[in-house]
Coordinates of C-alpha atoms and ligand atoms in Angstrom, one line a residue:
M31 CA 117.5 3.9 -32.3
A32 CA 115.5 1.0 -30.5
A33 CA 113.2 2.6 -27.7
R34 CA 114.9 0.6 -25.1
E35 CA 118.1 1.5 -25.6
R36 CA 119.8 4.3 -23.6
L37 CA 120.1 7.8 -25.5
R38 CA 123.5 8.7 -25.9
V39 CA 124.2 12.4 -25.0
L40 CA 127.7 14.1 -25.4
Q41 CA 127.7 17.5 -23.6
V42 CA 130.2 20.0 -24.9
A43 CA 131.2 23.0 -22.9
A44 CA 134.2 25.2 -21.9
E45 CA 133.3 25.6 -18.2
I46 CA 132.5 23.3 -15.1
F47 CA 132.1 24.4 -11.5
P48 CA 133.7 24.1 -9.5
W49 CA 137.0 23.8 -11.3
V50 CA 136.8 26.3 -14.2
K51 CA 133.9 28.8 -13.6
T52 CA 133.7 32.5 -14.8
G53 CA 129.5 32.7 -14.7
G54 CA 126.3 30.6 -14.7
L55 CA 127.7 28.3 -17.6
G56 CA 130.0 26.8 -15.3
D57 CA 127.0 25.9 -12.9
V58 CA 124.8 24.6 -15.4
I59 CA 127.4 22.1 -16.9
A60 CA 128.1 20.6 -13.4
A61 CA 124.4 20.0 -12.6
L62 CA 122.8 19.3 -16.1
P63 CA 124.5 16.1 -17.0
P64 CA 124.0 14.3 -13.5
A65 CA 120.3 15.3 -14.1
L66 CA 120.1 13.9 -17.7
A67 CA 122.0 10.6 -16.2
R68 CA 119.3 10.5 -13.5
A69 CA 116.7 10.8 -16.3
G70 CA 118.1 7.6 -18.1
A71 CA 120.3 9.2 -20.5
D72 CA 124.0 7.7 -21.1
V73 CA 125.7 11.1 -20.7
R74 CA 129.3 12.1 -21.2
L75 CA 131.0 15.6 -21.2
L76 CA 133.7 16.9 -23.5
L77 CA 135.9 20.0 -22.1
P78 CA 139.1 21.5 -22.8
G79 CA 141.8 20.2 -20.5
Y80 CA 142.5 23.3 -18.3
P81 CA 145.2 22.3 -15.6
P82 CA 142.7 22.3 -12.8
L83 CA 140.5 19.6 -14.7
L84 CA 143.5 17.6 -15.9
D85 CA 144.6 17.4 -12.1
A86 CA 141.1 16.4 -10.6
L87 CA 140.6 13.6 -13.3
Q88 CA 140.7 10.2 -11.8
D89 CA 140.9 6.8 -13.1
W90 CA 141.7 8.5 -16.5
R91 CA 143.1 6.6 -19.7
V92 CA 144.1 7.9 -23.1
T93 CA 141.2 7.4 -25.5
A94 CA 143.1 8.7 -28.6
Q95 CA 146.3 10.2 -29.7
L96 CA 145.4 12.8 -32.1
G97 CA 149.1 14.0 -33.0
S98 CA 149.2 17.8 -33.8
A99 CA 146.1 19.5 -34.5
F100 CA 144.9 23.2 -34.6
G101 CA 148.4 24.3 -33.8
A102 CA 149.3 22.1 -30.6
A103 CA 152.1 19.9 -31.1
T104 CA 150.1 16.9 -29.4
V105 CA 146.7 16.7 -28.8
E106 CA 145.6 13.8 -26.5
L107 CA 142.2 12.8 -25.6
R108 CA 141.7 11.4 -22.1
R109 CA 138.6 9.7 -20.6
G110 CA 138.1 9.6 -16.7
R111 CA 135.8 10.9 -13.7
L112 CA 135.6 14.0 -12.1
P113 CA 135.1 13.6 -8.3
G114 CA 131.3 14.1 -7.4
L115 CA 130.4 13.5 -10.8
D116 CA 129.3 10.3 -11.7
L117 CA 129.7 10.2 -15.3
P118 CA 132.4 9.6 -18.0
V119 CA 134.5 13.0 -18.9
Y120 CA 136.6 13.4 -21.8
L121 CA 139.2 16.0 -21.7
I122 CA 141.2 17.5 -24.4
D123 CA 144.9 17.5 -23.4
A124 CA 146.7 20.0 -25.3
P125 CA 148.8 22.0 -23.1
Y126 CA 150.0 24.5 -25.8
L127 CA 146.2 25.8 -26.1
Y128 CA 144.9 25.2 -22.5
D129 CA 147.4 25.7 -20.0
R130 CA 147.2 29.4 -19.9
P131 CA 147.0 32.0 -17.0
G132 CA 143.9 34.2 -16.7
N133 CA 140.5 32.9 -17.1
P134 CA 139.3 30.2 -20.1
Y135 CA 139.0 32.9 -22.7
L136 CA 140.9 35.9 -21.5
T137 CA 144.7 36.8 -20.9
P138 CA 145.6 38.0 -17.4
E139 CA 145.0 41.6 -18.6
R140 CA 141.4 40.5 -20.0
A141 CA 142.0 40.6 -23.7
D142 CA 140.7 37.6 -25.5
W143 CA 143.4 35.2 -26.4
P144 CA 144.4 35.7 -30.2
D145 CA 144.3 32.1 -30.9
N146 CA 140.6 31.5 -29.4
P147 CA 139.4 30.4 -32.6
R148 CA 141.8 27.6 -32.6
R149 CA 141.3 26.7 -28.8
F150 CA 137.4 26.5 -29.2
G151 CA 137.6 25.2 -32.8
L152 CA 139.3 22.1 -31.8
L153 CA 136.8 21.6 -29.0
G154 CA 133.9 21.8 -31.4
W155 CA 135.7 19.5 -34.2
L156 CA 136.5 17.0 -31.7
A157 CA 133.2 17.2 -30.5
A158 CA 131.6 16.2 -33.8
H159 CA 134.3 13.2 -34.3
L160 CA 133.7 11.9 -30.9
G161 CA 130.1 11.9 -31.4
C162 CA 130.1 10.3 -34.5
G163 CA 132.2 7.7 -33.2
D164 CA 135.6 8.6 -35.2
V165 CA 137.7 8.8 -32.1
D166 CA 136.3 6.5 -29.2
R167 CA 135.8 3.3 -30.7
L168 CA 133.8 2.2 -28.1
W169 CA 131.2 5.1 -28.0
H170 CA 129.1 7.6 -30.2
A171 CA 126.4 10.0 -29.4
D172 CA 122.8 10.1 -30.6
V173 CA 123.1 13.7 -29.6
V174 CA 125.9 16.1 -29.4
H175 CA 124.8 19.2 -27.2
A176 CA 127.0 22.2 -27.6
H177 CA 126.9 24.9 -25.1
D178 CA 127.6 28.7 -26.3
W179 CA 129.9 30.1 -28.9
H180 CA 132.7 28.0 -27.5
A181 CA 131.4 24.7 -28.7
G182 CA 129.3 26.1 -31.8
L183 CA 131.4 24.5 -34.6
A184 CA 130.6 21.3 -33.3
C185 CA 127.3 21.8 -35.1
A186 CA 128.9 22.9 -38.2
H187 CA 130.9 19.8 -38.2
L188 CA 128.2 17.6 -37.6
A189 CA 126.0 19.2 -40.3
L190 CA 128.6 18.7 -42.8
H191 CA 129.3 15.0 -41.7
P192 CA 128.5 12.7 -44.6
G193 CA 126.2 9.6 -43.7
P194 CA 124.6 9.0 -40.5
R195 CA 125.5 11.1 -37.5
P196 CA 124.3 12.4 -34.4
A197 CA 121.8 15.5 -33.7
G198 CA 123.4 18.6 -33.0
V199 CA 121.7 20.6 -30.4
F200 CA 123.1 24.1 -29.4
T201 CA 122.3 26.0 -26.2
V202 CA 122.5 29.9 -26.4
H203 CA 123.4 31.0 -22.9
N204 CA 124.4 34.3 -24.0
L205 CA 124.1 35.6 -27.4
A206 CA 126.3 38.7 -27.2
F207 CA 129.6 36.5 -27.4
V208 CA 129.6 35.8 -30.9
G209 CA 133.0 34.2 -31.2
E210 CA 134.4 35.9 -34.1
F211 CA 137.2 34.7 -36.5
E212 CA 138.9 35.4 -39.5
P213 CA 137.7 33.9 -43.2
L214 CA 141.3 33.2 -43.5
Q215 CA 141.1 30.5 -40.7
L216 CA 138.5 28.4 -42.3
A217 CA 141.2 25.9 -43.1
E218 CA 143.0 25.7 -40.0
L219 CA 139.6 25.3 -38.3
Q220 CA 138.9 22.3 -40.8
L221 CA 135.9 24.0 -42.2
P222 CA 135.1 24.2 -46.0
R223 CA 135.2 27.3 -47.7
S224 CA 131.5 26.6 -48.7
T225 CA 130.5 27.5 -44.9
F226 CA 131.7 31.0 -45.3
A227 CA 128.4 32.8 -46.4
P228 CA 125.3 34.2 -45.2
E229 CA 123.5 31.0 -45.4
G230 CA 126.3 29.3 -43.3
L231 CA 128.6 30.8 -40.6
E232 CA 129.5 34.2 -42.0
F233 CA 128.5 37.3 -39.7
H234 CA 129.2 40.5 -41.1
G235 CA 132.0 39.7 -42.8
K236 CA 133.7 37.4 -40.5
G237 CA 133.3 33.9 -39.3
S238 CA 131.4 33.4 -36.0
F239 CA 131.2 30.3 -33.9
M240 CA 127.9 31.6 -32.5
K241 CA 126.4 31.8 -35.9
A242 CA 127.5 28.4 -36.6
G243 CA 125.6 27.2 -33.8
L244 CA 122.5 29.1 -34.6
Y245 CA 122.7 28.0 -38.4
Y246 CA 123.8 24.3 -38.4
A247 CA 122.2 23.0 -35.1
D248 CA 119.3 20.6 -35.5
Q249 CA 117.8 22.1 -32.4
L250 CA 118.3 25.5 -31.0
T251 CA 117.5 26.1 -27.3
T252 CA 118.2 28.9 -24.9
V253 CA 117.9 29.0 -21.0
S254 CA 114.4 30.7 -20.6
P255 CA 111.2 30.9 -22.4
T256 CA 111.2 34.7 -22.4
Y257 CA 114.8 35.1 -23.5
A258 CA 113.8 32.6 -26.3
Q259 CA 111.3 35.0 -27.6
E260 CA 113.3 38.2 -26.9
I261 CA 116.2 36.9 -29.0
Q262 CA 113.8 37.0 -32.3
T263 CA 113.6 40.9 -31.8
S264 CA 116.1 43.5 -32.7
A265 CA 116.5 44.7 -29.0
F266 CA 117.8 41.4 -28.0
G267 CA 118.7 39.5 -31.0
C268 CA 122.4 41.0 -31.4
G269 CA 122.0 40.8 -35.2
F270 CA 120.9 37.1 -35.4
E271 CA 116.9 37.9 -34.9
G272 CA 116.3 37.1 -38.7
L273 CA 117.9 34.0 -38.6
L274 CA 116.2 33.2 -35.0
M275 CA 113.0 34.2 -36.2
R276 CA 113.6 31.9 -39.2
R277 CA 114.4 28.7 -37.0
A278 CA 111.6 29.7 -34.2
P279 CA 110.0 26.3 -34.9
V280 CA 113.2 24.5 -33.8
L281 CA 114.1 27.1 -31.0
A282 CA 113.1 26.2 -27.3
G283 CA 113.3 28.0 -24.2
I284 CA 114.2 25.4 -21.1
L285 CA 114.9 27.3 -17.6
N286 CA 117.9 26.5 -15.8
G287 CA 117.7 24.9 -12.4
V288 CA 119.2 25.2 -8.9
D289 CA 121.6 22.6 -7.7
N290 CA 120.3 21.5 -4.3
A291 CA 123.6 20.0 -3.2
V292 CA 125.6 23.2 -3.7
W293 CA 122.6 26.0 -2.9
N294 CA 120.7 25.0 0.0
P295 CA 120.5 27.0 3.1
A296 CA 119.7 24.1 5.4
S297 CA 123.2 22.4 4.4
D298 CA 125.3 25.2 3.1
P299 CA 128.9 24.8 4.7
H300 CA 129.8 28.1 3.8
L301 CA 127.4 29.9 6.4
E302 CA 127.8 30.6 10.1
A303 CA 124.5 29.1 10.8
R304 CA 121.8 27.2 8.9
Y305 CA 118.4 27.5 8.3
D306 CA 114.9 26.6 6.6
S307 CA 111.6 28.2 5.8
G308 CA 110.5 26.6 8.8
N309 CA 113.2 28.0 11.1
L310 CA 114.6 31.4 9.9
A311 CA 116.5 32.5 13.0
G312 CA 119.6 31.3 11.4
K313 CA 119.2 33.7 8.4
S314 CA 119.5 36.7 11.0
Q315 CA 122.6 35.4 12.4
V316 CA 124.1 34.8 9.1
K317 CA 123.1 38.6 8.3
A318 CA 124.7 39.6 11.4
A319 CA 128.1 37.8 10.7
L320 CA 128.3 39.2 7.2
Q321 CA 127.5 42.7 8.4
R322 CA 130.6 42.3 10.9
S323 CA 132.7 40.7 8.6
L324 CA 132.3 43.2 5.9
G325 CA 132.6 46.3 8.2
L326 CA 128.9 47.4 7.5
R327 CA 126.9 48.7 10.5
A328 CA 125.5 46.0 12.7
D329 CA 121.7 46.7 12.4
P330 CA 119.2 44.3 11.7
R331 CA 116.6 46.7 10.5
A332 CA 118.8 48.0 7.7
L333 CA 117.9 46.6 4.7
L334 CA 120.8 44.5 3.3
V335 CA 121.1 44.6 -0.6
G336 CA 123.5 41.8 -2.1
M337 CA 124.7 41.6 -5.3
V338 CA 127.2 38.9 -7.1
T339 CA 128.0 39.1 -10.3
R340 CA 130.3 39.7 -13.2
L341 CA 130.9 43.4 -13.7
A342 CA 129.8 43.9 -17.1
Y343 CA 127.4 46.2 -19.0
Q344 CA 124.8 43.4 -19.2
K345 CA 124.3 43.4 -15.5
G346 CA 123.2 46.9 -14.8
V347 CA 125.7 47.6 -11.8
D348 CA 125.9 51.2 -12.7
L349 CA 122.0 51.8 -12.0
L350 CA 122.7 50.2 -8.6
V351 CA 125.6 52.5 -7.9
Q352 CA 123.7 55.6 -8.7
S353 CA 120.6 54.2 -6.6
M354 CA 122.9 53.4 -3.6
R355 CA 124.0 57.1 -3.2
R356 CA 120.4 58.1 -2.4
L357 CA 119.5 54.7 -0.6
A358 CA 122.1 54.8 1.9
G359 CA 120.6 58.0 3.3
E360 CA 117.6 56.1 3.8
G361 CA 119.2 53.3 5.8
V362 CA 119.8 50.7 3.0
Q363 CA 123.1 48.7 2.8
L364 CA 125.1 46.9 0.1
A365 CA 127.2 44.0 -0.2
L366 CA 128.5 43.4 -3.5
L367 CA 131.1 40.9 -4.9
G368 CA 132.1 40.9 -8.4
S369 CA 134.8 41.1 -11.0
G370 CA 135.3 42.1 -14.7
D371 CA 135.4 45.5 -16.4
P372 CA 138.0 47.8 -14.6
Q373 CA 135.9 50.9 -15.1
I374 CA 133.0 49.2 -13.3
E375 CA 135.4 48.2 -10.3
R376 CA 136.6 52.0 -10.3
D377 CA 133.1 53.1 -9.9
L378 CA 132.3 50.5 -7.1
A379 CA 135.4 51.5 -5.3
R380 CA 134.5 55.2 -5.3
L381 CA 131.2 54.2 -4.0
A382 CA 132.5 52.4 -1.2
G383 CA 134.9 54.9 -0.3
E384 CA 132.0 57.5 0.0
L385 CA 129.7 55.2 2.3
P386 CA 132.1 53.0 4.2
D387 CA 129.2 51.9 7.0
A388 CA 126.7 51.2 4.1
V389 CA 128.6 49.9 1.0
S390 CA 131.1 46.8 0.9
V391 CA 132.5 46.0 -2.4
S392 CA 134.5 42.9 -2.9
F393 CA 136.6 42.2 -6.0
G394 CA 137.5 38.9 -7.3
Y395 CA 136.2 35.6 -7.5
D396 CA 135.1 34.3 -4.2
D397 CA 132.8 31.2 -3.7
A398 CA 132.4 31.3 -0.1
L399 CA 131.7 35.1 -0.1
S400 CA 129.2 34.5 -2.7
H401 CA 127.2 31.9 -0.5
R402 CA 127.5 34.3 2.5
I403 CA 126.1 37.2 0.6
I404 CA 123.1 35.2 -1.2
A405 CA 122.1 34.0 2.5
G406 CA 123.0 36.9 4.7
A407 CA 121.4 39.8 2.4
D408 CA 117.8 40.5 2.5
V409 CA 117.3 41.1 -1.3
V410 CA 119.4 40.1 -4.2
A411 CA 119.7 42.8 -6.7
V412 CA 119.7 41.9 -10.5
P413 CA 119.2 45.0 -12.4
S414 CA 120.5 43.3 -15.6
R415 CA 119.6 45.1 -19.0
Y416 CA 119.2 41.4 -20.5
E417 CA 119.6 38.2 -18.6
P418 CA 119.2 34.9 -20.5
C419 CA 118.4 33.0 -17.3
G420 CA 120.1 34.4 -14.5
L421 CA 120.9 32.2 -11.4
T422 CA 121.7 34.5 -8.5
Q423 CA 117.8 35.2 -8.5
L424 CA 117.0 31.6 -8.1
Y425 CA 119.8 31.1 -5.3
G426 CA 118.1 34.2 -3.7
L427 CA 114.5 32.5 -3.8
R428 CA 116.2 29.3 -2.3
Y429 CA 117.5 31.4 0.6
G430 CA 114.6 33.4 1.3
T431 CA 116.7 36.7 0.2
L432 CA 114.0 38.4 -2.2
P433 CA 115.2 39.2 -5.6
V434 CA 115.0 42.7 -7.0
V435 CA 115.0 42.2 -10.9
H436 CA 114.4 43.8 -14.1
S437 CA 111.5 42.3 -16.2
V438 CA 113.6 40.5 -18.7
G439 CA 114.4 37.1 -19.9
G440 CA 114.8 34.3 -16.9
L441 CA 114.1 37.1 -14.5
A442 CA 110.8 37.9 -15.8
D443 CA 110.1 34.1 -15.8
T444 CA 111.0 33.3 -12.3
V445 CA 110.1 36.2 -9.9
V446 CA 106.7 37.2 -8.9
D447 CA 106.3 40.9 -8.3
A448 CA 105.1 41.9 -4.7
S449 CA 102.2 43.7 -6.0
E450 CA 99.1 44.3 -3.6
T451 CA 97.3 41.5 -5.7
N452 CA 100.2 39.1 -5.9
L453 CA 100.7 39.7 -2.2
Q454 CA 97.0 39.1 -1.2
A455 CA 97.1 36.1 -3.5
D456 CA 100.2 34.7 -1.5
R457 CA 101.8 34.6 -4.8
A458 CA 104.6 37.2 -4.6
T459 CA 108.4 36.1 -4.4
G460 CA 110.2 39.5 -5.2
F461 CA 110.4 42.9 -6.8
V462 CA 110.0 43.4 -10.5
F463 CA 110.5 46.6 -12.5
V464 CA 110.0 47.0 -16.0
N465 CA 112.4 49.9 -17.2
A466 CA 116.2 49.3 -17.0
T467 CA 116.7 52.6 -15.3
E468 CA 118.2 54.1 -11.9
A469 CA 114.5 55.6 -11.2
A470 CA 112.8 52.2 -11.7
L471 CA 115.4 50.3 -9.6
H472 CA 115.1 52.8 -6.9
A473 CA 111.4 52.7 -6.8
A474 CA 111.8 48.9 -6.5
L475 CA 114.3 49.0 -3.9
H476 CA 111.9 51.5 -2.1
R477 CA 109.1 49.2 -2.3
A478 CA 111.1 46.4 -0.8
Q479 CA 112.3 48.3 2.1
R480 CA 108.8 49.3 3.0
L481 CA 107.8 45.8 3.2
F482 CA 110.7 45.0 5.1
A483 CA 109.6 47.2 7.5
D484 CA 106.5 45.0 7.8
G485 CA 107.8 41.7 9.6
P486 CA 105.1 39.5 9.1
R487 CA 104.3 40.2 5.5
W488 CA 107.9 39.9 4.7
Q489 CA 108.3 36.6 6.1
Q490 CA 105.1 35.3 4.2
V491 CA 107.0 36.4 0.9
M492 CA 110.4 35.0 2.1
R493 CA 108.3 31.6 2.5
R494 CA 106.7 31.7 -0.6
A495 CA 110.0 32.3 -2.2
M496 CA 111.7 29.5 -0.6
A497 CA 109.0 27.2 -1.7
Q498 CA 109.6 27.8 -5.3
D499 CA 111.1 24.5 -6.8
F500 CA 113.5 25.2 -9.7
S501 CA 114.6 21.6 -10.0
W502 CA 117.2 20.5 -12.6
D503 CA 115.2 17.1 -12.9
E504 CA 112.3 19.2 -14.5
A505 CA 114.6 20.7 -16.7
A506 CA 116.5 17.5 -17.7
G507 CA 113.1 16.1 -18.3
R508 CA 112.6 18.7 -21.2
Y509 CA 115.7 18.1 -22.7
V510 CA 115.2 14.5 -22.8
E511 CA 112.0 15.0 -24.7
L512 CA 113.6 17.4 -27.0
Y513 CA 116.6 15.0 -27.8
G514 CA 113.7 12.4 -28.4
R515 CA 112.1 14.7 -30.9
V516 CA 115.1 15.8 -32.8
T517 CA 116.9 12.3 -33.3
E518 CA 113.5 11.1 -34.7
R519 CA 113.1 13.7 -37.0
L520 CA 116.9 13.5 -38.0
S521 CA 116.2 9.4 -38.7
R522 CA 113.2 10.0 -41.0
Ligands
ADP717 P1 126.2 34.8 -15.8 O1 126.4 33.5 -16.1 O2 125.8 36.0 -16.9 O3 127.5 35.5 -15.2 P2 124.1 33.9 -13.8 O4 123.6 34.6 -12.8 O5 123.8 32.9 -14.7 O6 125.1 35.1 -14.4 O7 125.5 33.3 -13.0 C1 126.5 33.7 -12.3 C2 127.1 32.6 -11.6 O8 128.5 33.1 -11.2 C3 126.5 32.4 -9.9 O9 126.8 31.2 -9.6 C4 127.3 33.5 -9.1 O10 127.2 33.3 -7.9 C5 128.6 33.5 -9.7 N1 129.4 34.5 -9.8 C6 129.5 35.6 -10.2 N2 130.3 36.7 -9.9 C7 131.0 35.7 -8.9 C8 132.3 36.0 -8.1 N3 132.9 37.4 -8.3 N4 132.5 35.1 -7.1 C9 132.0 34.0 -6.8 N5 130.8 33.8 -7.9 C10 130.4 34.8 -8.7
GLC718 C1 124.7 32.9 -19.5 C2 123.6 34.1 -18.8 C3 123.0 33.8 -17.6 C4 122.5 32.4 -17.8 C5 124.0 31.3 -17.7 C6 123.6 29.9 -17.6 O1 126.2 33.6 -18.9 O2 124.3 35.3 -19.1 O3 121.8 34.5 -17.8 O4 122.1 32.1 -16.4 O5 124.5 31.7 -18.9 O6 122.7 29.5 -18.6

């Protein structure tokens, strides 16, 4: 590729905020591609055609009619634009596969759709062909960047492609979701039998989309430097640690950023009042309004703990539930928004029933409330057992809502503990604890409560937190550098 040509990058994923989002992946896919475009790349996006996306697509035309494929009678590729996103977007219009109730992966009863291998198999297959220039005669990619297991097969199809091809970059957002399929499905996923091997996409006797990404990609990344190290160990590697150790020379950790247009206390439309580090009065107003609207005791001196999360074992919500029983007696309050595991929902509902003035729990997905909690709380709890990057602690930092985090993955990389030394050096931005136990979380929240009682010191830490800059432009710069290295390696 000539140096002056723009690098052509196809981003492939299953979510994008605000249309389809179950977690941080949606935020990343809304923010990283525009940042790459600002860094000079010719970036395009490929996503499954979920109804909210098809409805939002503007100025679109049909790029290719693919007929029947992957169990769908008709598959069509559309190219257009999504409002607010200044780059070309391809959507796979296959209503039989993507027009479903529930979330992008699960039925309304929270079971995996049984045909998920086909639904995301089509995504990976089409990504590879689009990248290679077989689908849109006017465009091909230098890099196909696939995110998480949903897009993992793209890397296998690319590696198997005869002749010149784009580089396959695979980003792990969460190693625990392996995207399993039966070996009998290889043919319908357009994969040769030879791929079903330990040196291939086999994983414990099944096929795995995640393994395909990890094994076949030319370059691997994950969303924080610490998680990149952790996944090479048996404690965090989900059984892939051997492969990841071997692939360590092509594995990089690049931290996610914060989208300033969406998460900014000075311009956030969801808040009753706006504020910044030079004028924190608005934050107290937001806290008071939040306490009022959630039915919590209106008390500016009560430490208000916020948490916005998928309700999954990963997130350590159970540790907070236990801890709150003790802390509520000490005047601490909790505002939690989450959805997911029904058992965790039941435990939270019971806690809220026991402590109605001190604990508010809201179930479901609510973007506006998520902003009001991140802004109105004094601390944001992220007691995750593992956390590849984590975004709510970054949002908390931006909003002067000090993160209380378990020292793992991206949490360890982004929060500086308020130890006496760090406080004195004006480095502290939150509270970090080392073991994922109720006792350790409790001790960290207790430390937060003590510092909170010391107004001037608390404000100093808030200002330090708000001054942190986790910019997508910095992350995009690193990805562009890495794309350059991998395309060069491939062309040799
Ligand atoms: P993960 O991707 O593992 O769920 P992250 O911290 O990276 O964790 O990202 C979670 C994202 O999803 C954040 O933007 C957070 O605000 C949002 N979120 C999680 N649960 C909810 C919810 N119930 N309602 C609204 N937003 C939510
Ligand atoms: C995953 C991870 C989370 C990360 C997000 C975006 O869902 O669990 O830690 O922030 O992806 O990369």
